[in-house]
XYZ file of C-alpha atoms in Angstrom:
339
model
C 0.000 0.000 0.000
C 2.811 2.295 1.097
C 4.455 1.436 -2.137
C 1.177 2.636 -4.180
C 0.888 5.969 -2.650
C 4.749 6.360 -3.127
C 4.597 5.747 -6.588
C 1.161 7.916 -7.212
C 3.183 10.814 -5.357
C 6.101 10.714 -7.899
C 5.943 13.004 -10.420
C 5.570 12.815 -14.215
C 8.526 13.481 -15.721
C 6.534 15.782 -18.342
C 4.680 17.316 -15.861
C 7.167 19.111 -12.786
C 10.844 17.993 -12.884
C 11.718 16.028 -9.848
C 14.688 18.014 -8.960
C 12.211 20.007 -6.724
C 11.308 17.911 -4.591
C 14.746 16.891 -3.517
C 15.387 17.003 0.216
C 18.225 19.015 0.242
C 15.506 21.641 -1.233
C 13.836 22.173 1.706
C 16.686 21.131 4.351
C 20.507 21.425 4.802
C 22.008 20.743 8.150
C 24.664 22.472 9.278
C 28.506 21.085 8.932
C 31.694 21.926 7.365
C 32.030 25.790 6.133
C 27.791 26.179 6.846
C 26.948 27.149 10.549
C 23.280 27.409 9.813
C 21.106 25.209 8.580
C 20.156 25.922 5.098
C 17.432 25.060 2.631
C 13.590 26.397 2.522
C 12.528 25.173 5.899
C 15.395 27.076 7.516
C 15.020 30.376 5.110
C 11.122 30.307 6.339
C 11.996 30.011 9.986
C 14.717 32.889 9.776
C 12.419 35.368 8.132
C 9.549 34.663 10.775
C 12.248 35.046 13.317
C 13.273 38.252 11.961
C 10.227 39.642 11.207
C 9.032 38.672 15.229
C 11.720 41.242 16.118
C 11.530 43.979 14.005
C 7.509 43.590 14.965
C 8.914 43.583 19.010
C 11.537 46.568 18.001
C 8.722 48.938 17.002
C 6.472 47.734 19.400
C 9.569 48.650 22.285
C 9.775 52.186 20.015
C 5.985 52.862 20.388
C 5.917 52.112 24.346
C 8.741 54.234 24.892
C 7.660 57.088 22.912
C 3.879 57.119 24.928
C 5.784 56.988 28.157
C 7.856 59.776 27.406
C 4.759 61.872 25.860
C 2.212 60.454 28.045
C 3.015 59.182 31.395
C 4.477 62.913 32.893
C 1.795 64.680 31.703
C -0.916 62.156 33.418
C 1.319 62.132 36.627
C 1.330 65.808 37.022
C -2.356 66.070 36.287
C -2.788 62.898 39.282
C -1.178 65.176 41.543
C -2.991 68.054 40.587
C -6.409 66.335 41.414
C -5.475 65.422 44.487
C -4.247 68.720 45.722
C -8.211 70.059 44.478
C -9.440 66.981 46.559
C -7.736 68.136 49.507
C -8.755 71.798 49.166
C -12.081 70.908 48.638
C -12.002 68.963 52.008
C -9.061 71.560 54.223
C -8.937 75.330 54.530
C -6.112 74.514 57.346
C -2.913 73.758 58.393
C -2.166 77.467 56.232
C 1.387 75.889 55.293
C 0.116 72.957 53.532
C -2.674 74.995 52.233
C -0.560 77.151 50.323
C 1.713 73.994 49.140
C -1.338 72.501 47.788
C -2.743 75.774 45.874
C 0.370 75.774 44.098
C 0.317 72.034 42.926
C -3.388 72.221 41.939
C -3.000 75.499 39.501
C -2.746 73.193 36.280
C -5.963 72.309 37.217
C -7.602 75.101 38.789
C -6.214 77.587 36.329
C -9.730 76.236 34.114
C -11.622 78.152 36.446
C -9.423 80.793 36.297
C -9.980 81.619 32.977
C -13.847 81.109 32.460
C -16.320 83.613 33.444
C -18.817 81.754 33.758
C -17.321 79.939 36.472
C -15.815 82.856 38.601
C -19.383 83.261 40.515
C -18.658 79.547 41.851
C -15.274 79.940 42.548
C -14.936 81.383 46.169
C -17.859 78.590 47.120
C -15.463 75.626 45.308
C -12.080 76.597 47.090
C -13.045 78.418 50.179
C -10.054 79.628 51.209
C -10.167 82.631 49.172
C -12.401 84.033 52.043
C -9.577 83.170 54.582
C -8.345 85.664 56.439
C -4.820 85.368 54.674
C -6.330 84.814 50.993
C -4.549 87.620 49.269
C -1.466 84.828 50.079
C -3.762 82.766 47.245
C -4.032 85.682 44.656
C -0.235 86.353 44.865
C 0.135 83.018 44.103
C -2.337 82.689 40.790
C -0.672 85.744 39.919
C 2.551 84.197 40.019
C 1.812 81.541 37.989
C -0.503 83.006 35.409
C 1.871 86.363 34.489
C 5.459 85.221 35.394
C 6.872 88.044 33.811
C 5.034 90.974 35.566
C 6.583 93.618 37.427
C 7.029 93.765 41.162
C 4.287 97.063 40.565
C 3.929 97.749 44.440
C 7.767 98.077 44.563
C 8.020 100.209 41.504
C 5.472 102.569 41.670
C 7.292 104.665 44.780
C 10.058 104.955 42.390
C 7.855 106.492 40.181
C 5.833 108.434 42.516
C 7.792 111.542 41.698
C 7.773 111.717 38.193
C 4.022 110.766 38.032
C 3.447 114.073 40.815
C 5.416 116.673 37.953
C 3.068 115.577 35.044
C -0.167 115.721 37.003
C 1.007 119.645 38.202
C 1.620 120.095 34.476
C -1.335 118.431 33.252
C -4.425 118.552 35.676
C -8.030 118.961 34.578
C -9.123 119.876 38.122
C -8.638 122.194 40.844
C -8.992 119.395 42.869
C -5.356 118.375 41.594
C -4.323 121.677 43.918
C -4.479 120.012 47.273
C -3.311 116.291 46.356
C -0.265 117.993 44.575
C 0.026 119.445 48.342
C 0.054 115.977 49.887
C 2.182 114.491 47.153
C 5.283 117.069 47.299
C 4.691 116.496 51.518
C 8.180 115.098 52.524
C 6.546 114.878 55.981
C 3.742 112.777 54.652
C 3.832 108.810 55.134
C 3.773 106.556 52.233
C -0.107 105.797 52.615
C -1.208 109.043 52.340
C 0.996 109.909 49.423
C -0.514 106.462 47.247
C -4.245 107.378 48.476
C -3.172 111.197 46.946
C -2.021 109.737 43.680
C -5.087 107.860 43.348
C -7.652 110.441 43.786
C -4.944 112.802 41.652
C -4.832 110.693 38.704
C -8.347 110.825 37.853
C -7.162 114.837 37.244
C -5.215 113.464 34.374
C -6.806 110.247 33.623
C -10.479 111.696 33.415
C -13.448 109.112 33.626
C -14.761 108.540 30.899
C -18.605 107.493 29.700
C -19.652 104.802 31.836
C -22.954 104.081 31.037
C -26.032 105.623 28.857
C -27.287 107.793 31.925
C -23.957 108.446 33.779
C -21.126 111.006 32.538
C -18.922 110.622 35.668
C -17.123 113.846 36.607
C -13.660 114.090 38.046
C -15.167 114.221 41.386
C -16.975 110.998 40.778
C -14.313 109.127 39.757
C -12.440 109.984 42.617
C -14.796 108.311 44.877
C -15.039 105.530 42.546
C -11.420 104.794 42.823
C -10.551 105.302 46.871
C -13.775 104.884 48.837
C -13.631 106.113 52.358
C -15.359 104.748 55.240
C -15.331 105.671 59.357
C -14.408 102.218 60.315
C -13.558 98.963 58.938
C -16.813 97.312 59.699
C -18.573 100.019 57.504
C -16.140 98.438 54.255
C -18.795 95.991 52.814
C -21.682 97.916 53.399
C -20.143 100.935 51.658
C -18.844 98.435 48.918
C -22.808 96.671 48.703
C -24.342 99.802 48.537
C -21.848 100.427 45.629
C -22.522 97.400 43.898
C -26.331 98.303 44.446
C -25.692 101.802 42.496
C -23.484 99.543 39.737
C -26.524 97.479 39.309
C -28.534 99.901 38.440
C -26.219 101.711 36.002
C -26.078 97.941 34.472
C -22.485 98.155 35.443
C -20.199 94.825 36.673
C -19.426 94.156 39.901
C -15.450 94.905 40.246
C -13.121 94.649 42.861
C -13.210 97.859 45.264
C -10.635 99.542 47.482
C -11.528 101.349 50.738
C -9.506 103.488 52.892
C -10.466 103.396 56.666
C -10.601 107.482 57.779
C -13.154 110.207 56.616
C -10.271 111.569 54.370
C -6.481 111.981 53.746
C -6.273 113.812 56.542
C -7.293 111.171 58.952
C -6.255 107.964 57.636
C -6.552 105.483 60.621
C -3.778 102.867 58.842
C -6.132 100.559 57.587
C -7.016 99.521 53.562
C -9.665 96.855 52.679
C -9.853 95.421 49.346
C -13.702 94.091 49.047
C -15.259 91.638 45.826
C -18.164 90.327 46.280
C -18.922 88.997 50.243
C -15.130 88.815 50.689
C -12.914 91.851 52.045
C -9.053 91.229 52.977
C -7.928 93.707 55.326
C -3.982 95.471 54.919
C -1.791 97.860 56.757
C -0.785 99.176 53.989
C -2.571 101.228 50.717
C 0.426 100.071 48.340
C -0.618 96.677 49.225
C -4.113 96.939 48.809
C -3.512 98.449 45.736
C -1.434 95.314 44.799
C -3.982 92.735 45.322
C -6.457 94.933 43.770
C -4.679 94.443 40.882
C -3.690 90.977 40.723
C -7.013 90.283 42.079
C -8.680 91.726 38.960
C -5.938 90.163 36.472
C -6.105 86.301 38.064
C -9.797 86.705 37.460
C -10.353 87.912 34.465
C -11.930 90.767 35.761
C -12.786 94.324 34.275
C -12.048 97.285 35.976
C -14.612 99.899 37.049
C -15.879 101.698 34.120
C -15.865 104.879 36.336
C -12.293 105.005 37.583
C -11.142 102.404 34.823
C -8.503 104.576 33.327
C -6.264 105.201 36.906
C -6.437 101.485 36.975
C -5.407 100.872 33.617
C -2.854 102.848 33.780
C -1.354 101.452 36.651
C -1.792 97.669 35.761
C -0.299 98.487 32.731
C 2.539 101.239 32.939
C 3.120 99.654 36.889
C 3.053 95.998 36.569
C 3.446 95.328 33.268
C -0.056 93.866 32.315
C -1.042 93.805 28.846
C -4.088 95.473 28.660
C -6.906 94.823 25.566
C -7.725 98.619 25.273
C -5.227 101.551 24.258
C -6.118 105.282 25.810
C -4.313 108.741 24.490
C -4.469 110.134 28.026
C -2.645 106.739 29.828
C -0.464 106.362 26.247
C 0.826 110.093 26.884
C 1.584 109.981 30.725
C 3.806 106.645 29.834
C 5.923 108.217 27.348
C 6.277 111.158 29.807
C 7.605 108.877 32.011
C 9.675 106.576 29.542
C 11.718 109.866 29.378
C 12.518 110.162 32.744
């Protein structure tokens, strides 16, 4: 039987020449000069082996390349969540606090930058309302306009040349009495930064705020420094501002609020109010810091009353790119660009 199939296998001799299907075809062991085995069998079994590693070797090249774009970028945003998590959960120890706000700003920054979340925002990370919560907005500041100016450190050094061009330039006779305060070697630095508030609006003029308001120079003066008798007056004054902004169909905006009936009898204290939180300072160039940084971490527009003083000195001061040029701010900063 074995016999029959044999001979049924064998080819015709006018069909397929027989030299094919010679062993040696499809095997050669190895000996002598050949250290591999050699024929079909052994071809076949060297290409799938080399085609198995090239396969592995880009597989190796693909893994690698994901770690390197993938894995940092998911660990950083792992840590991120769960600094939110915790801040969701802590307002205290302060320390650790501030250690987490800084780890979570990849994260938190999304807020940041979308209005329609800002309303939310104090009720999501409560520690804005802390007493020490301006220690949050210097840090968002930080992080979100690395290359701004130190602007409560520079604007003393500019305090003098800002004085001369406001005697040169003043729209007001109001200008007459602050230029008093301001050239006051006597006076302390508080008074002198409340002075160059209220003067500025002498050379920064309000503008039109609304359809049924023209501000004056007068009003924008007590837009831009609001005094009250004492401290605990600062958010009424500030709500009952915010009542008269309403009305006007004006934006609530962050406001700054000098404790003392006037210049004269500034009791040492400076509260910078948004919304139902205030942070108290000893300082007015402080206050006038975190007004600012307040209002650029935010998003924030300024008042459209007083907008120009604060323009000017979030621009020309810290360095702030602002959306909207003004002749009157564009012509004090080359005045002082000279100096």
């Amino acid at each position: 039987m074995n016999q029959q199939l044999l001979a049924l296998m064998e080819p015709e001799e006018d069909f397929l020449p027989s030299s094919i299907f010679r062993t040696e075809n499809y095997f050669i062991p190895r000996g002598g000069d050949r250290k591999n085995h050699g024929g079909k069998i052994a071809n076949k079994i060297g290409n799938l082996k080399q085609r198995k590693r090239k396969r592995e070797a880009k597989e190796n090249e693909y893994q690698s390349a994901k770690q390197v774009n993938v894995e940092p970028k998911s660990t950083r945003n792992v840590v991120a969540e769960e600094a939110v998590e915790w801040l969701m959960l802590n307002t205290e120890p302060w320390g650790v606090v501030l250690d987490q706000w800084r780890t979570s700003y990849e994260l938190r920054k999304v807020d940041l930058l979308s209005h329609k979340r800002i309303p939310k925002i104090f009720t999501t990370y409560p520690q804005y309302k802390c007493h020490h919560g301006f220690q949050l907005i210097d840090i968002d500041f930080q992080k979100a306009f690395p290359n701004a100016e130190n602007g409560w450190m520079k604007l003393p050094l500019l305090l003098p040349r800002i004085t001369e061009y406001i005697k040169k330039r003043a729209l007001d006779p109001s200008a007459a009495q602050l230029l008093k305060q301001l050239f006051d070697e006597g006076a302390n630095n508080d008074k002198k930064v409340c002075a160059l508030l209220l003067a500025l609006n002498t050379v920064l003029p309000p503008i039109a705020a609304a359809s049924r308001l023209k501000p004056t120079i007068l009003i924008g003066q007590e837009d831009t420094l609001i005094f009250v008798d004492a401290k605990e007056q600062a958010q009424l004054k500030v709500q009952e501002t915010y009542r008269s902004y309403t009305e006007l169909n004006l934006p609530i905006v962050p406001k700054l609020i000098a404790v003392g009936k006037n210049l004269d009898q500034l009791q040492g204290t400076f509260v910078v109010c948004y919304g139902d939180i205030c942070y108290e300072f000893q300082s007015a160039s402080r206050a006038v810091d975190i007004l600012i940084k307040l209002t650029a971490v935010l998003g924030l527009p300024f008042s459209k009353i007083s907008k120009l003083v604060w323009h000017f000195l979030s621009g020309c001061i810290y360095g702030i790119q602002q959306k909207e040029s003004y002749a009157s701010i564009n012509k004090l900063k080359v005045y002082l660009d000279k100096g």
